[in-house]
Tab-separated table of C-alpha atoms and ligand atoms in Angstrom:
chain	number	residue	atom	x	y	z
A	1	UNK	CA	0.000	0.000	0.000
A	2	UNK	CA	1.099	3.445	-0.956
A	3	UNK	CA	-0.973	5.279	1.712
A	4	UNK	CA	0.103	8.809	2.601
A	5	UNK	CA	1.067	9.408	6.250
A	6	UNK	CA	-0.839	12.657	6.384
A	7	UNK	CA	-3.937	13.894	4.580
A	8	UNK	CA	-5.244	17.437	4.139
A	9	UNK	CA	-9.018	17.731	4.449
A	10	UNK	CA	-10.570	20.682	2.609
A	11	UNK	CA	-13.953	21.432	4.144
A	12	UNK	CA	-16.406	22.566	1.452
A	13	UNK	CA	-19.700	22.365	3.370
A	14	UNK	CA	-20.259	26.109	3.814
A	15	UNK	CA	-19.985	26.540	0.032
A	16	UNK	CA	-20.696	23.308	-1.854
A	17	UNK	CA	-23.138	22.219	0.815
A	18	UNK	CA	-25.067	25.361	1.573
A	19	UNK	CA	-25.204	26.587	-2.048
A	20	UNK	CA	-27.710	23.863	-2.719
A	21	UNK	CA	-29.875	23.778	0.396
A	22	UNK	CA	-33.536	24.566	-0.073
A	23	UNK	CA	-33.658	26.498	3.162
A	24	UNK	CA	-32.095	29.899	3.441
A	25	UNK	CA	-29.406	29.602	6.114
A	26	UNK	CA	-28.930	32.902	7.980
A	27	UNK	CA	-25.550	34.545	7.559
A	28	UNK	CA	-24.876	34.353	11.308
A	29	UNK	CA	-25.388	30.574	11.197
A	30	UNK	CA	-22.935	30.224	8.314
A	31	UNK	CA	-20.361	32.215	10.274
A	32	UNK	CA	-20.834	30.140	13.418
A	33	UNK	CA	-20.576	26.951	11.356
A	34	UNK	CA	-17.224	28.121	9.980
A	35	UNK	CA	-16.089	29.052	13.535
A	36	UNK	CA	-16.859	25.499	14.603
A	37	UNK	CA	-15.073	23.954	11.624
A	38	UNK	CA	-11.982	26.028	12.386
A	39	UNK	CA	-12.185	24.941	16.030
A	40	UNK	CA	-12.260	21.299	14.875
A	41	UNK	CA	-8.839	21.822	13.278
A	42	UNK	CA	-9.680	21.873	9.572
A	43	UNK	CA	-6.791	23.460	7.644
A	44	UNK	CA	-8.983	24.824	4.824
A	45	UNK	CA	-12.621	25.867	4.893
A	46	UNK	CA	-14.187	26.965	1.599
A	47	UNK	CA	-16.223	29.836	2.930
A	48	UNK	CA	-18.501	30.988	0.091
A	49	UNK	CA	-18.561	31.815	-3.605
A	50	UNK	CA	-18.504	35.075	-5.526
A	51	UNK	CA	-20.901	34.066	-8.272
A	52	UNK	CA	-24.055	35.686	-9.564
A	53	UNK	CA	-26.743	35.823	-6.845
A	54	UNK	CA	-29.299	35.334	-9.619
A	55	UNK	CA	-27.725	31.984	-10.451
A	56	UNK	CA	-26.970	30.859	-6.891
A	57	UNK	CA	-29.060	32.908	-4.433
A	58	UNK	CA	-27.803	30.922	-1.426
A	59	UNK	CA	-24.351	32.519	-1.746
A	60	UNK	CA	-25.746	36.049	-1.986
A	61	UNK	CA	-24.244	37.008	1.392
A	62	UNK	CA	-20.706	36.128	0.214
A	63	UNK	CA	-18.948	39.382	1.174
A	64	UNK	CA	-20.569	39.511	4.595
A	65	UNK	CA	-19.608	35.902	5.362
A	66	UNK	CA	-16.022	36.231	4.187
A	67	UNK	CA	-15.447	39.548	5.955
A	68	UNK	CA	-16.739	38.175	9.257
A	69	UNK	CA	-14.735	34.949	8.958
A	70	UNK	CA	-11.513	36.804	8.160
A	71	UNK	CA	-12.088	39.265	11.001
A	72	UNK	CA	-12.343	36.315	13.383
A	73	UNK	CA	-9.757	33.922	11.950
A	74	UNK	CA	-7.785	35.796	9.292
A	75	UNK	CA	-4.681	35.991	11.478
A	76	UNK	CA	-4.410	32.235	11.918
A	77	UNK	CA	-1.469	31.117	9.800
A	78	UNK	CA	-2.685	27.538	9.449
A	79	UNK	CA	-6.191	27.944	8.067
A	80	UNK	CA	-7.109	28.968	4.545
A	81	UNK	CA	-10.516	30.284	3.484
A	82	UNK	CA	-10.726	29.840	-0.290
A	83	UNK	CA	-13.748	31.227	-2.136
A	84	UNK	CA	-15.018	30.485	-5.641
A	85	UNK	CA	-14.389	33.172	-8.264
A	86	UNK	CA	-15.509	32.267	-11.809
A	87	UNK	CA	-14.373	35.527	-13.404
A	88	UNK	CA	-12.639	38.848	-12.733
A	89	UNK	CA	-15.849	40.365	-11.436
A	90	UNK	CA	-16.009	37.667	-8.736
A	91	UNK	CA	-12.282	37.969	-8.064
A	92	UNK	CA	-12.521	41.726	-7.494
A	93	UNK	CA	-15.444	41.296	-5.101
A	94	UNK	CA	-13.622	38.540	-3.217
A	95	UNK	CA	-10.523	40.662	-2.963
A	96	UNK	CA	-12.505	43.589	-1.631
A	97	UNK	CA	-13.849	41.329	1.111
A	98	UNK	CA	-10.265	40.343	1.990
A	99	UNK	CA	-9.795	36.974	0.215
A	100	UNK	CA	-6.270	35.552	0.243
A	101	UNK	CA	-7.158	32.371	-1.644
A	102	UNK	CA	-9.637	31.883	-4.473
A	103	UNK	CA	-10.760	28.954	-6.594
A	104	UNK	CA	-11.571	28.784	-10.284
A	105	UNK	CA	-13.843	26.005	-11.453
A	106	UNK	CA	-13.797	24.438	-14.881
A	107	UNK	CA	-15.230	21.216	-16.258
A	108	UNK	CA	-14.192	18.261	-18.377
A	109	UNK	CA	-17.604	18.357	-20.077
A	110	UNK	CA	-18.591	21.049	-22.559
A	111	UNK	CA	-22.309	20.913	-21.709
A	112	UNK	CA	-21.732	21.083	-17.962
A	113	UNK	CA	-19.437	24.073	-18.437
A	114	UNK	CA	-22.190	25.843	-20.407
A	115	UNK	CA	-24.864	25.066	-17.837
A	116	UNK	CA	-22.703	25.858	-14.827
A	117	UNK	CA	-20.830	28.989	-15.835
A	118	UNK	CA	-22.539	30.000	-19.085
A	119	UNK	CA	-19.521	29.473	-21.336
A	120	UNK	CA	-17.652	26.643	-23.018
A	121	UNK	CA	-14.392	25.123	-21.786
A	122	UNK	CA	-12.115	27.191	-24.052
A	123	UNK	CA	-13.699	30.477	-23.032
A	124	UNK	CA	-13.702	29.456	-19.360
A	125	UNK	CA	-9.944	28.892	-19.520
A	126	UNK	CA	-9.487	32.412	-20.859
A	127	UNK	CA	-11.564	33.849	-18.012
A	128	UNK	CA	-9.609	31.773	-15.498
A	129	UNK	CA	-6.259	32.888	-16.914
A	130	UNK	CA	-7.297	36.491	-16.288
A	131	UNK	CA	-8.197	35.615	-12.677
A	132	UNK	CA	-4.915	33.754	-12.140
A	133	UNK	CA	-2.880	36.642	-13.569
A	134	UNK	CA	-4.639	39.146	-11.312
A	135	UNK	CA	-4.236	36.839	-8.316
A	136	UNK	CA	-0.569	36.188	-8.955
A	137	UNK	CA	0.185	39.905	-9.057
A	138	UNK	CA	-1.298	40.200	-5.554
A	139	UNK	CA	0.130	36.921	-4.203
A	140	UNK	CA	-3.363	35.488	-3.790
A	141	UNK	CA	-3.337	31.678	-4.049
A	142	UNK	CA	-5.555	29.987	-6.624
A	143	UNK	CA	-7.049	26.511	-6.383
A	144	UNK	CA	-8.483	24.849	-9.483
A	145	UNK	CA	-11.460	22.541	-9.876
A	146	UNK	CA	-12.309	20.202	-12.707
A	147	UNK	CA	-15.946	19.073	-12.606
A	148	UNK	CA	-17.329	15.944	-14.242
A	149	UNK	CA	-14.013	14.084	-14.160
A	150	UNK	CA	-15.799	10.723	-14.408
A	151	UNK	CA	-19.259	11.505	-15.742
A	152	UNK	CA	-21.445	14.425	-16.761
A	153	UNK	CA	-25.156	14.694	-15.974
A	154	UNK	CA	-25.790	15.731	-19.586
A	155	UNK	CA	-23.137	13.887	-21.636
A	156	UNK	CA	-22.654	10.639	-19.676
A	157	UNK	CA	-19.241	9.007	-19.243
A	158	UNK	CA	-16.244	11.319	-19.550
A	159	UNK	CA	-12.897	10.183	-20.986
A	160	UNK	CA	-10.177	10.415	-18.269
A	161	UNK	CA	-7.944	12.086	-20.889
A	162	UNK	CA	-10.343	15.044	-21.019
A	163	UNK	CA	-10.252	15.454	-17.241
A	164	UNK	CA	-6.458	15.254	-17.364
A	165	UNK	CA	-6.285	17.852	-20.161
A	166	UNK	CA	-8.273	20.428	-18.171
A	167	UNK	CA	-6.358	19.594	-14.967
A	168	UNK	CA	-3.076	20.216	-16.802
A	169	UNK	CA	-4.279	23.557	-18.153
A	170	UNK	CA	-5.304	24.718	-14.659
A	171	UNK	CA	-2.032	23.566	-13.108
A	172	UNK	CA	0.127	25.131	-15.816
A	173	UNK	CA	-1.873	28.333	-15.460
A	174	UNK	CA	-0.689	28.572	-11.838
A	175	UNK	CA	-3.158	26.718	-9.604
A	176	UNK	CA	-1.373	25.416	-6.509
A	177	UNK	CA	-3.758	22.455	-6.311
A	178	UNK	CA	-6.287	20.927	-8.710
A	179	UNK	CA	-9.359	19.298	-7.224
A	180	UNK	CA	-10.930	16.520	-9.283
A	181	UNK	CA	-14.709	16.686	-8.980
A	182	UNK	CA	-16.904	13.641	-9.362
A	183	UNK	CA	-19.778	16.090	-9.517
A	184	UNK	CA	-22.608	13.557	-9.698
A	185	UNK	CA	-20.938	10.864	-7.614
A	186	UNK	CA	-21.019	8.366	-10.486
A	187	UNK	CA	-17.468	7.114	-9.955
A	188	UNK	CA	-16.522	3.762	-8.509
A	189	UNK	CA	-13.041	2.767	-7.309
A	190	UNK	CA	-12.097	1.422	-10.748
A	191	UNK	CA	-13.188	4.484	-12.741
A	192	UNK	CA	-11.739	6.829	-10.115
A	193	UNK	CA	-8.358	5.065	-10.262
A	194	UNK	CA	-8.344	5.237	-14.086
A	195	UNK	CA	-9.137	8.941	-13.900
A	196	UNK	CA	-6.414	9.617	-11.280
A	197	UNK	CA	-3.861	7.634	-13.282
A	198	UNK	CA	-4.560	9.880	-16.287
A	199	UNK	CA	-4.515	13.096	-14.252
A	200	UNK	CA	-1.312	12.154	-12.428
A	201	UNK	CA	0.442	12.014	-15.807
A	202	UNK	CA	-0.591	15.621	-16.379
A	203	UNK	CA	-0.195	17.094	-12.868
A	204	UNK	CA	2.028	15.872	-9.984
A	205	UNK	CA	-0.063	13.609	-7.756
A	206	UNK	CA	0.747	15.675	-4.665
A	207	UNK	CA	-0.961	18.656	-6.337
A	208	UNK	CA	-4.216	16.763	-6.943
A	209	UNK	CA	-7.237	16.526	-4.647
A	210	UNK	CA	-10.262	14.228	-4.695
A	211	UNK	CA	-13.714	15.871	-4.550
A	212	UNK	CA	-16.293	13.128	-4.496
A	213	UNK	CA	-20.044	13.486	-4.216
A	214	UNK	CA	-21.821	10.620	-2.515
A	215	UNK	CA	-24.873	10.071	-4.732
A	216	UNK	CA	-24.422	6.290	-4.911
A	217	UNK	CA	-22.679	5.857	-1.550
A	218	UNK	CA	-19.325	5.332	-3.305
A	219	UNK	CA	-17.480	8.425	-2.075
A	220	UNK	CA	-15.696	6.767	0.847
A	221	UNK	CA	-14.715	3.772	-1.313
A	222	UNK	CA	-13.413	6.250	-3.883
A	223	UNK	CA	-11.314	7.971	-1.212
A	224	UNK	CA	-9.855	4.599	-0.228
A	225	UNK	CA	-9.044	3.838	-3.857
A	226	UNK	CA	-7.410	7.272	-4.163
A	227	UNK	CA	-5.399	6.782	-0.950
A	228	UNK	CA	-4.111	3.513	-2.411
A	229	UNK	CA	-2.676	5.535	-5.269
A	230	UNK	CA	-1.060	7.992	-2.826
A	231	UNK	CA	-3.500	10.915	-3.108
A	232	UNK	CA	-3.336	13.022	0.053
A	233	UNK	CA	-5.885	15.853	-0.270
A	234	UNK	CA	-9.646	15.342	-0.100
A	235	UNK	CA	-12.618	17.688	-0.116
A	236	UNK	CA	-15.633	16.887	2.051
A	237	UNK	CA	-18.651	18.591	3.556
A	238	UNK	CA	-19.687	18.588	7.189
A	239	UNK	CA	-22.791	16.452	7.791
A	240	UNK	CA	-22.706	15.451	4.104
A	241	UNK	CA	-24.318	18.720	3.052
A	242	UNK	CA	-24.447	19.618	-0.552
A	243	UNK	CA	-24.961	18.986	-4.191
A	244	UNK	CA	-24.625	21.210	-7.211
A	245	UNK	CA	-27.399	23.427	-8.547
A	246	UNK	CA	-26.331	22.637	-12.134
A	247	UNK	CA	-25.983	18.872	-11.716
A	248	UNK	CA	-29.482	17.384	-11.428
A	249	UNK	CA	-29.557	14.383	-9.125
A	250	UNK	CA	-26.192	15.104	-7.520
A	251	UNK	CA	-26.400	14.580	-3.782
A	252	UNK	CA	-24.126	15.867	-1.051
A	253	UNK	CA	-20.384	15.657	-0.839
A	254	UNK	CA	-18.681	12.941	1.092
A	255	UNK	CA	-19.367	13.749	4.763
A	256	UNK	CA	-16.319	15.091	6.603
A	257	UNK	CA	-17.168	12.914	9.617
A	258	UNK	CA	-17.011	9.777	7.421
A	259	UNK	CA	-13.714	10.877	5.884
A	260	UNK	CA	-12.110	11.597	9.272
A	261	UNK	CA	-13.417	8.291	10.655
A	262	UNK	CA	-11.762	6.433	7.771
A	263	UNK	CA	-8.483	8.329	8.184
A	264	UNK	CA	-8.442	7.767	11.963
A	265	UNK	CA	-9.024	4.046	11.358
A	266	UNK	CA	-6.074	3.926	8.969
A	267	UNK	CA	-3.916	5.926	11.437
A	268	UNK	CA	-3.486	8.629	8.787
A	269	UNK	CA	-3.035	11.980	10.487
A	270	UNK	CA	-5.356	14.804	9.387
A	271	UNK	CA	-5.301	17.027	12.466
A	272	UNK	CA	-9.091	17.099	12.828
A	273	UNK	CA	-10.732	16.556	16.208
A	274	UNK	CA	-13.686	14.204	15.741
A	275	UNK	CA	-15.556	15.413	18.803
A	276	UNK	CA	-15.525	19.037	17.716
A	277	UNK	CA	-16.399	17.957	14.171
A	278	UNK	CA	-19.445	16.063	15.436
A	279	UNK	CA	-20.588	19.198	17.269
A	280	UNK	CA	-20.260	21.251	14.083
A	281	UNK	CA	-22.302	18.672	12.167
A	282	UNK	CA	-25.051	18.612	14.775
A	283	UNK	CA	-25.109	22.412	14.796
A	284	UNK	CA	-25.804	22.757	11.069
A	285	UNK	CA	-28.020	19.677	10.815
A	286	UNK	CA	-30.241	21.077	13.595
A	287	UNK	CA	-30.592	24.308	11.688
A	288	UNK	CA	-31.701	22.357	8.653
A	289	UNK	CA	-34.064	20.247	10.746
A	290	UNK	CA	-32.445	16.887	10.088
A	291	UNK	CA	-29.760	14.498	11.254
A	292	UNK	CA	-26.221	14.617	9.815
A	293	UNK	CA	-26.105	12.469	6.649
A	294	UNK	CA	-22.879	10.861	7.896
A	295	UNK	CA	-23.271	7.306	9.157
A	296	UNK	CA	-20.131	7.651	11.272
A	297	UNK	CA	-21.569	10.794	12.875
A	298	UNK	CA	-24.881	9.106	13.671
A	299	UNK	CA	-23.185	6.096	15.243
A	300	UNK	CA	-20.759	8.184	17.278
A	301	UNK	CA	-23.560	10.496	18.431
A	302	UNK	CA	-25.672	7.507	19.453
A	303	UNK	CA	-22.691	6.287	21.460
A	304	UNK	CA	-22.423	9.664	23.155
A	305	UNK	CA	-26.101	9.647	24.067
A	306	UNK	CA	-25.879	6.098	25.425
B	1	LIG	P1	-22.933	35.133	-17.093
B	1	LIG	O1	-24.392	35.310	-17.180
B	1	LIG	O2	-22.251	34.454	-18.203
B	1	LIG	O3	-22.164	36.478	-16.867
B	1	LIG	O4	-22.601	34.425	-15.699
B	1	LIG	P2	-22.325	37.831	-17.560
B	1	LIG	O5	-20.945	38.407	-17.588
B	1	LIG	O6	-23.082	37.693	-18.855
B	1	LIG	O7	-23.222	38.620	-16.494
B	1	LIG	C1	-24.559	38.312	-16.269
B	1	LIG	C2	-24.997	38.900	-14.950
B	1	LIG	O8	-24.261	38.292	-13.862
B	1	LIG	C3	-24.740	40.367	-14.841
B	1	LIG	O9	-25.713	40.895	-13.961
B	1	LIG	C4	-23.379	40.412	-14.171
B	1	LIG	O10	-23.160	41.628	-13.503
B	1	LIG	C5	-23.502	39.287	-13.169
B	1	LIG	P3	-27.086	41.535	-14.497
B	1	LIG	O11	-26.647	42.614	-15.419
B	1	LIG	O12	-27.835	40.446	-15.204
B	1	LIG	O13	-27.786	42.015	-13.244
B	1	LIG	N1	-22.233	38.685	-12.787
B	1	LIG	C6	-21.876	38.485	-11.494
B	1	LIG	N2	-22.497	38.786	-10.344
B	1	LIG	C7	-21.866	38.442	-9.214
B	1	LIG	N3	-20.662	37.818	-9.183
B	1	LIG	C8	-20.015	37.523	-10.326
B	1	LIG	C9	-20.626	37.864	-11.555
B	1	LIG	N4	-20.285	37.705	-12.838
B	1	LIG	C10	-21.266	38.211	-13.575
B	1	LIG	N5	-18.831	36.919	-10.284
B	1	LIG	C11	-21.355	33.385	-13.995
B	1	LIG	C12	-21.343	33.891	-15.434
B	1	LIG	C13	-20.213	32.410	-13.818
B	1	LIG	C14	-21.181	34.556	-13.062
B	1	LIG	C15	-22.710	32.685	-13.744
B	1	LIG	O14	-22.876	31.701	-14.716
B	1	LIG	C16	-22.794	32.072	-12.374
B	1	LIG	O15	-22.816	32.744	-11.369
B	1	LIG	N6	-22.880	30.705	-12.306
B	1	LIG	C17	-22.988	29.975	-11.063
B	1	LIG	C18	-21.882	28.970	-10.996
B	1	LIG	C19	-21.889	28.239	-9.653
B	1	LIG	O16	-21.760	28.856	-8.621
B	1	LIG	N7	-22.031	26.897	-9.705
B	1	LIG	C20	-21.936	26.090	-8.525
B	1	LIG	C21	-20.535	25.985	-8.031
B	1	LIG	S1	-19.527	24.854	-9.016
B	1	LIG	C22	-19.731	23.334	-8.224
B	1	LIG	O17	-20.536	23.206	-7.330
B	1	LIG	C23	-18.813	22.199	-8.639
B	1	LIG	C24	-17.677	21.951	-7.647
B	1	LIG	O18	-18.168	21.705	-6.356
B	1	LIG	C25	-16.821	20.761	-8.102
B	1	LIG	C26	-17.632	19.509	-8.432
B	1	LIG	O19	-18.388	19.029	-7.566
B	1	LIG	O20	-17.478	19.052	-9.561
B	1	LIG	C27	-16.741	23.177	-7.572
B	2	LIG	MG1	-18.915	19.796	-5.668
């Protein structure tokens, strides 16, 4: 086994999760959720996105959230608060709110790119290059996403070579890390390993992250398959929140509690305190009027109650 000794967990619940919730979550609740995630030891918490509020109304309080989070935690050297910026307009707004790390998000599928960001892949790369250039001049870090690395909700199966091609473009553009999104959670360990093998020929493996939605319950198996190949960065969402407004049928991200439970069981260090994580999950799940989607969280909470 080629398991890494340490894994970085990138918490995406406040963005990928809450962007897709039916209920409007008050800004103060989002801020407290992020406080709790920071307290649990997460090294990166994707705080919000600077996209059009007409397209994604749930992120309409982006500047307020980011400003408050940075006022509370901005001085911590070990926590990053990346925010999504699809274009220069979003980048400028993020910068004004104090962002020190942003993320651009492309796709391996032409139709998904059109539906998600209203332009094709080639044009998206031009927009992203402008964001990366502006960011570089200000020493703002940029993370890259590739959506639909295994399958697209509109086009079906996606050739791993296409995912690898977009990943390479984002990396060569200047992204410090490229997150590989199984947007609709259609991947299984075999297709995920084929996709990673292709991407790792284009981008160094230690610069790649796995971002797996859990639609078919395969996300944790896909993390295991990725760990076997040596991948050491994974995105997940507290309480399994999430989905994608432009990917019909996509359910939440892999739950952070499930990811940390797996890593703890493999004695892979991730620096996250499970107890504090459980509290954060209960906090947001209560606000949404349901239990955390994570099976590990439910079992551990039942144990606490007993
Ligand atoms: P557009 O319509 O092509 O842009 O949108 P436009 O330049 O034609 O402008 C149209 C309107 O949007 C104008 O306003 C602009 O001012 C405004 P209007 O005149 O109509 O009032 N606008 C903006 N407003 C706020 N912030 C901005 C911005 N840019 C333009 N940055 C755009 C292009 C990308 C903005 C739009 O398509 C959009 O917001 N899309 C939403 C994308 C999104 O957030 N998707 C979900 C996140 S991605 C995801 O979940 C996948 C991921 O998790 C990985 C995975 O799972 O695979 C990352
Ligand atoms: Mg996602």
